[in-house]
Coordinates of C-alpha atoms and ligand atoms in Angstrom, one line a residue:
X379 CA -2.9 12.8 -11.9
X380 CA -4.5 16.2 -11.7
X381 CA -2.5 19.3 -12.7
X382 CA -2.4 20.3 -9.0
X383 CA -0.5 17.2 -8.2
X384 CA 2.2 18.1 -10.7
X385 CA 2.8 21.6 -9.2
X386 CA 6.3 21.9 -7.9
X387 CA 6.4 21.1 -4.2
X388 CA 8.8 22.5 -1.6
X389 CA 10.6 19.2 -1.6
X390 CA 11.3 19.3 -5.4
X391 CA 14.8 20.1 -6.5
X392 CA 15.3 23.9 -6.7
X393 CA 15.5 25.5 -10.1
X394 CA 16.8 29.1 -9.7
X395 CA 16.4 29.9 -13.4
X396 CA 12.7 29.5 -13.0
X397 CA 12.6 32.5 -10.7
X398 CA 14.7 34.8 -13.0
X399 CA 12.9 37.7 -14.6
X400 CA 12.1 36.8 -18.2
X401 CA 13.9 39.9 -19.6
X402 CA 17.1 38.9 -17.7
X403 CA 16.9 35.3 -18.8
X404 CA 16.8 36.6 -22.4
X405 CA 19.5 39.3 -21.9
X406 CA 22.4 39.5 -24.3
X407 CA 25.1 41.3 -22.4
X408 CA 27.2 44.2 -23.7
X409 CA 30.1 42.7 -25.4
X410 CA 33.4 44.4 -24.5
X411 CA 36.2 44.9 -26.9
X412 CA 38.3 42.2 -25.1
X413 CA 35.5 39.6 -24.9
X414 CA 36.5 38.2 -28.4
X415 CA 40.2 38.0 -27.5
X416 CA 41.2 34.4 -26.8
X417 CA 44.8 35.0 -25.8
X418 CA 47.9 34.9 -28.0
X419 CA 50.9 37.1 -28.6
X420 CA 49.2 40.6 -29.0
X421 CA 51.5 43.5 -28.6
X422 CA 49.5 46.2 -30.4
X423 CA 46.2 47.0 -28.8
X424 CA 44.0 48.9 -31.3
X425 CA 40.6 47.4 -30.4
X426 CA 39.2 49.6 -27.6
X427 CA 39.8 53.2 -28.5
X428 CA 42.1 53.6 -25.5
X429 CA 45.0 56.1 -25.3
X430 CA 48.2 54.4 -26.5
X431 CA 50.3 56.5 -24.0
X432 CA 51.2 54.5 -20.9
X433 CA 50.0 56.1 -17.6
X434 CA 49.6 52.9 -15.6
X435 CA 45.8 53.2 -16.1
X436 CA 45.3 53.8 -19.8
X437 CA 44.0 50.3 -20.6
X438 CA 40.5 49.0 -19.6
X439 CA 40.6 46.5 -16.8
X440 CA 39.6 42.8 -17.1
X441 CA 35.8 42.9 -17.1
X442 CA 35.6 39.3 -15.8
X443 CA 38.3 39.8 -13.1
X444 CA 39.7 36.4 -14.0
X445 CA 42.9 36.5 -11.9
X446 CA 41.3 38.0 -8.8
X447 CA 38.3 35.7 -9.0
X448 CA 40.6 32.7 -9.2
X449 CA 42.5 33.9 -6.1
X450 CA 39.3 34.5 -4.1
X451 CA 37.7 31.2 -5.2
X452 CA 40.8 29.3 -4.1
X453 CA 40.8 31.1 -0.7
X454 CA 37.1 30.2 -0.2
X455 CA 37.1 26.7 -1.5
X456 CA 34.7 27.3 -4.4
X457 CA 35.1 27.6 -8.2
X458 CA 35.7 30.9 -10.0
X459 CA 32.4 30.2 -11.8
X460 CA 30.6 30.2 -8.4
X461 CA 32.1 33.6 -7.6
X462 CA 31.0 37.2 -8.3
X463 CA 33.0 40.3 -7.4
X464 CA 31.1 43.6 -7.0
X465 CA 31.4 47.2 -6.0
X466 CA 30.8 46.5 -2.3
X467 CA 28.1 44.1 -1.1
X468 CA 25.6 46.8 -2.2
X469 CA 26.1 45.9 -5.8
X470 CA 25.4 42.2 -5.1
X471 CA 22.3 43.2 -3.1
X472 CA 21.0 45.3 -5.9
X473 CA 21.7 42.6 -8.5
X474 CA 19.6 40.1 -6.5
X475 CA 16.6 42.4 -6.9
X476 CA 17.3 43.2 -10.5
X477 CA 17.7 39.6 -11.6
X478 CA 14.9 37.9 -9.6
X479 CA 12.2 40.5 -8.9
X480 CA 9.8 41.9 -11.4
X481 CA 9.2 45.6 -10.3
X482 CA 5.8 46.2 -8.9
X483 CA 5.0 42.5 -8.9
X484 CA 7.4 40.4 -6.9
X485 CA 8.3 40.7 -3.2
X486 CA 11.1 39.7 -0.8
X487 CA 11.1 38.6 2.8
X488 CA 13.8 39.8 5.3
X489 CA 14.4 39.5 9.0
X490 CA 14.2 42.7 11.1
X491 CA 16.1 44.3 12.8
X492 CA 18.8 43.8 10.2
X493 CA 21.0 45.6 7.6
X494 CA 19.3 48.7 6.0
X495 CA 20.4 48.0 2.4
X496 CA 17.9 45.2 1.9
X497 CA 15.1 47.8 2.2
X498 CA 16.9 50.5 0.2
X499 CA 17.5 47.9 -2.6
X500 CA 13.8 46.8 -2.5
X501 CA 12.6 50.4 -2.6
X502 CA 14.8 51.4 -5.5
X503 CA 13.6 48.4 -7.5
X504 CA 9.9 48.8 -6.6
X505 CA 9.8 45.5 -4.8
X506 CA 7.7 45.1 -1.6
X507 CA 9.9 44.0 1.4
X508 CA 8.1 42.0 4.0
X509 CA 10.0 42.4 7.2
X510 CA 9.6 39.6 9.8
X511 CA 10.7 40.4 13.4
X512 CA 13.2 38.1 15.0
X513 CA 12.1 36.3 18.1
X514 CA 12.5 38.4 21.3
X515 CA 15.7 36.5 22.1
X516 CA 17.0 37.4 18.5
X517 CA 16.6 33.8 17.3
X518 CA 15.4 33.0 13.8
X519 CA 11.6 32.8 13.3
X520 CA 11.8 30.0 10.7
X521 CA 8.0 29.3 10.5
X522 CA 7.0 33.0 10.5
X523 CA 9.5 33.7 7.7
X524 CA 8.0 30.9 5.6
X525 CA 4.5 32.1 6.3
X526 CA 5.4 35.6 5.1
X527 CA 6.2 34.3 1.7
X528 CA 3.7 33.8 -1.1
X529 CA 3.9 32.7 -4.8
X530 CA 5.5 36.1 -5.7
X531 CA 8.2 36.0 -3.1
X532 CA 11.5 35.6 -4.9
X533 CA 14.1 36.5 -2.2
X534 CA 14.6 35.8 1.5
X535 CA 17.3 37.9 3.3
X536 CA 19.1 36.3 6.2
X537 CA 22.1 38.2 7.8
X538 CA 24.3 35.9 9.9
X539 CA 25.9 37.0 12.1
X540 CA 23.2 39.6 12.1
X541 CA 23.7 43.4 12.1
X542 CA 22.8 44.9 14.6
X543 CA 21.9 42.0 17.0
X544 CA 25.4 40.5 16.6
X545 CA 24.3 36.8 16.8
X546 CA 24.8 34.1 14.2
X547 CA 21.9 31.8 13.4
X548 CA 22.4 28.0 13.4
X549 CA 23.3 26.7 10.0
X550 CA 20.7 23.9 10.4
X551 CA 17.9 26.5 10.6
X552 CA 19.1 28.4 7.5
X553 CA 19.2 25.0 5.8
X554 CA 15.6 24.4 6.7
X555 CA 14.7 27.7 5.0
X556 CA 16.8 26.7 1.9
X557 CA 14.8 23.4 1.7
X558 CA 11.3 24.8 2.5
X559 CA 11.4 28.2 0.6
X560 CA 10.7 28.3 -3.1
X561 CA 13.0 31.1 -4.0
X562 CA 16.5 32.4 -3.4
X563 CA 17.8 32.5 0.2
X564 CA 20.6 35.1 0.5
X565 CA 22.8 34.7 3.5
X566 CA 24.8 37.9 4.2
X567 CA 28.0 36.8 6.0
X568 CA 29.7 40.2 6.2
X569 CA 30.8 39.3 9.8
X570 CA 31.4 35.6 9.3
X571 CA 35.2 35.9 10.1
X572 CA 34.4 36.9 13.7
X573 CA 32.1 34.0 14.3
X574 CA 33.1 30.6 15.7
X575 CA 30.3 28.9 13.8
X576 CA 31.8 29.3 10.4
X577 CA 30.4 29.8 6.9
X578 CA 27.5 28.2 5.1
X579 CA 29.7 28.2 2.0
X580 CA 30.4 24.4 2.2
X581 CA 26.7 23.8 1.5
X582 CA 26.8 25.8 -1.8
X583 CA 26.8 22.7 -4.0
X584 CA 23.9 21.2 -2.1
X585 CA 21.5 24.2 -2.5
X586 CA 21.2 25.8 -5.9
X587 CA 18.9 28.5 -4.3
X588 CA 21.6 29.7 -1.9
X589 CA 23.5 32.9 -2.5
X590 CA 26.2 33.8 0.1
X591 CA 27.4 37.4 0.4
X592 CA 30.7 38.3 2.0
X593 CA 32.8 41.4 1.9
X594 CA 36.4 42.7 2.2
X595 CA 35.1 45.7 4.1
X596 CA 35.2 44.3 7.7
X597 CA 37.7 41.5 8.7
X598 CA 39.9 42.1 5.6
X599 CA 40.3 45.8 6.4
X600 CA 39.6 47.1 2.8
X601 CA 36.4 49.1 3.2
X602 CA 37.7 52.0 1.1
X603 CA 38.3 49.7 -1.9
X604 CA 34.6 48.7 -2.1
X605 CA 34.8 45.0 -2.8
X606 CA 31.9 42.7 -2.1
X607 CA 31.7 39.0 -2.9
X608 CA 28.8 36.8 -3.8
X609 CA 28.9 33.0 -4.2
X610 CA 26.2 30.9 -5.7
X611 CA 25.3 28.2 -8.3
X612 CA 27.2 28.7 -11.5
X613 CA 24.1 29.4 -13.5
X614 CA 23.1 32.1 -11.0
X615 CA 26.6 33.7 -10.9
X616 CA 26.6 33.7 -14.7
X617 CA 23.5 35.9 -14.5
X618 CA 25.3 38.3 -12.1
X619 CA 28.1 38.6 -14.6
X620 CA 25.7 39.3 -17.4
X621 CA 23.7 42.0 -15.6
X622 CA 26.6 43.9 -13.8
X623 CA 28.2 47.0 -15.4
X624 CA 31.0 45.6 -17.7
X625 CA 33.9 47.3 -15.9
X626 CA 32.5 47.3 -12.3
X627 CA 35.9 46.8 -10.6
X628 CA 38.7 49.2 -11.5
X629 CA 42.2 47.9 -12.3
X630 CA 43.6 49.7 -9.3
X631 CA 41.2 47.9 -7.0
X632 CA 41.8 44.5 -8.7
X633 CA 45.5 44.9 -8.3
X634 CA 45.5 46.2 -4.8
X635 CA 43.1 43.5 -3.5
X636 CA 45.2 40.8 -5.1
X637 CA 48.2 42.1 -3.2
X638 CA 46.5 42.6 0.1
X639 CA 44.8 39.2 0.1
X640 CA 48.3 37.7 0.5
X641 CA 49.2 39.8 3.5
X642 CA 49.4 38.0 6.8
X643 CA 47.7 40.6 9.0
X644 CA 44.1 39.4 8.7
X645 CA 44.1 36.4 11.0
X646 CA 46.1 38.3 13.7
X647 CA 43.7 41.2 13.5
X648 CA 40.6 39.0 13.7
X649 CA 42.0 37.2 16.7
X650 CA 42.8 40.5 18.4
X651 CA 39.4 42.0 17.7
X652 CA 37.6 38.8 19.0
X653 CA 39.7 39.0 22.2
X654 CA 39.1 42.7 22.6
X655 CA 35.4 42.2 22.0
X656 CA 35.2 39.7 24.9
X657 CA 37.3 42.0 27.1
X658 CA 35.2 45.0 26.3
X659 CA 32.0 43.1 27.0
X660 CA 33.3 41.9 30.4
X661 CA 34.5 45.4 31.3
X662 CA 31.3 47.3 30.6
X663 CA 28.7 44.7 31.7
X664 CA 28.9 45.6 35.4
X665 CA 28.7 49.4 34.8
X666 CA 25.7 51.3 36.2
X667 CA 24.6 52.7 32.8
X668 CA 24.8 49.3 31.1
X669 CA 21.7 47.1 31.3
X670 CA 22.7 44.4 28.9
X671 CA 25.6 43.4 26.7
X672 CA 24.3 40.9 24.1
X673 CA 26.5 37.9 23.0
X674 CA 28.4 38.8 19.8
X675 CA 29.7 36.7 16.9
X676 CA 30.7 39.9 15.1
X677 CA 33.2 42.8 15.5
X678 CA 30.7 44.9 17.4
X679 CA 28.7 44.8 20.6
X680 CA 25.0 45.6 20.9
X681 CA 24.6 47.2 24.3
X682 CA 21.4 48.2 26.1
X683 CA 22.0 51.3 28.2
X684 CA 19.9 53.3 30.6
X685 CA 19.7 56.4 28.4
X686 CA 20.9 55.9 24.8
X687 CA 20.5 59.5 23.7
X688 CA 22.4 61.0 26.6
X689 CA 25.1 58.4 26.5
X690 CA 25.5 58.8 22.7
X691 CA 25.9 62.5 23.2
X692 CA 28.3 62.1 26.0
X693 CA 30.5 59.8 23.9
X694 CA 30.4 62.4 21.1
X695 CA 31.6 65.1 23.5
X696 CA 34.6 62.9 24.2
X697 CA 35.3 62.3 20.5
X698 CA 33.8 58.8 20.2
X699 CA 31.0 58.0 17.8
X700 CA 28.9 54.8 18.0
X701 CA 25.7 53.9 16.3
X702 CA 22.4 54.6 17.9
X703 CA 20.2 51.6 17.2
X704 CA 17.6 52.4 19.9
X705 CA 14.8 53.0 17.4
X706 CA 15.1 49.6 15.6
X707 CA 12.7 46.8 16.5
X708 CA 13.8 44.7 19.5
X709 CA 16.7 47.2 20.1
X710 CA 15.0 49.6 22.4
X711 CA 17.7 51.4 24.5
X712 CA 20.6 49.9 22.4
X713 CA 23.8 51.4 21.1
X714 CA 26.0 49.5 18.6
X715 CA 29.7 49.8 19.4
X716 CA 32.4 48.7 16.9
X717 CA 35.4 47.0 18.4
X718 CA 38.4 49.3 18.0
X719 CA 42.1 49.1 19.0
X720 CA 42.8 48.2 22.7
X721 CA 43.5 51.9 23.3
X722 CA 40.1 53.0 21.7
X723 CA 38.2 50.3 23.6
X724 CA 39.8 51.5 26.9
X725 CA 38.6 55.0 26.1
X726 CA 35.0 53.7 25.8
X727 CA 35.3 51.8 29.1
X728 CA 36.6 54.9 30.9
X729 CA 33.9 57.2 29.5
X730 CA 31.1 54.7 30.3
X731 CA 32.5 54.2 33.8
X732 CA 31.9 57.8 34.7
X733 CA 28.2 57.7 33.7
X734 CA 25.8 57.1 36.7
X735 CA 23.0 54.6 36.3
Ligands
PLP1095 C1 29.1 46.2 6.6 C2 28.1 45.3 6.0 C3 28.2 44.9 4.7 C4 29.3 45.4 3.8 O1 29.0 46.2 2.8 P1 30.0 46.6 1.7 O2 29.2 47.3 0.7 O3 30.6 45.3 1.2 O4 31.0 47.5 2.4 C5 27.3 44.0 4.2 N1 26.3 43.5 4.9 C6 26.2 43.8 6.2 C7 25.1 43.2 7.0 C8 27.1 44.8 6.8 O5 26.9 45.1 8.1

């Protein structure tokens, strides 16, 4: 057998650790004062140079977020060891680059148009991002994504449902990427709660090169708390835990999230937003200034209008701000409108109704 025959093939089992930067694989993490503490009846805490005077926040928070991780893992049907909690999805995005991509050497592939943080993270970490345009109907260009990758491609970014095109990609197509790509496939599911297709999370055990990102910023209504979630193979999430800042989630955030996760508002709010999304789409589709309302699996609509600049300004004059996406690839003429309350959505309908075609 020649050495070439022994080279790993796309069909071989994925080995995420092989793609980790050597310095990260060798990293000994900062050991916090409480890492050595194995439980037991401690009532006098003199190990961390904290203030002894109670203020509610005078003690360092749990750096491993054990209680919150357990609660989130249970909610998601994964193990706490497969779970990472970060300061927004932004922290998880940055960690993917820092763990897998050698600056100035490795590259990543992403779909475009998509979420802007994949590029910002690449630029900060001196990683070349190869953007592959979606098909004109916003479907996933599976073969072109794979063709864009070379032996230094470590990451592939797939956002599903995608921001700003609003569509979810079939799980079978993402699975094809997981099987054929020799690197980590990161599926950003920030909007998954609004999609009827459901999450790719049940496939986590099957694909060691899968990382799933979710967030509490959208459906859960906790954008101000900055809490992003990542799920992946235990050995990959262990690396996330090693590279993150030791106390990346404050005690106030850990406690507040734990309390809010138990509240019953979320399912009702998601159902209302989905119903409002469909009502808003129907109401604006026939208007003269609206050329197309794209199908949405998310909590926003991508709307092609006759004159995006003028309509954006007109909405601003009436106190309504939307996102101008008209300069993004495949989004010529498009505004992105977040679904608000029924009252807010009616306001959008009535303003757009007054604009001639
Ligand atoms: C809003 C959004 C997020 C959420 O980011 P956070 O930092 O968790 O608030 C992540 N990905 C996409 C595609 C988004 O649109």
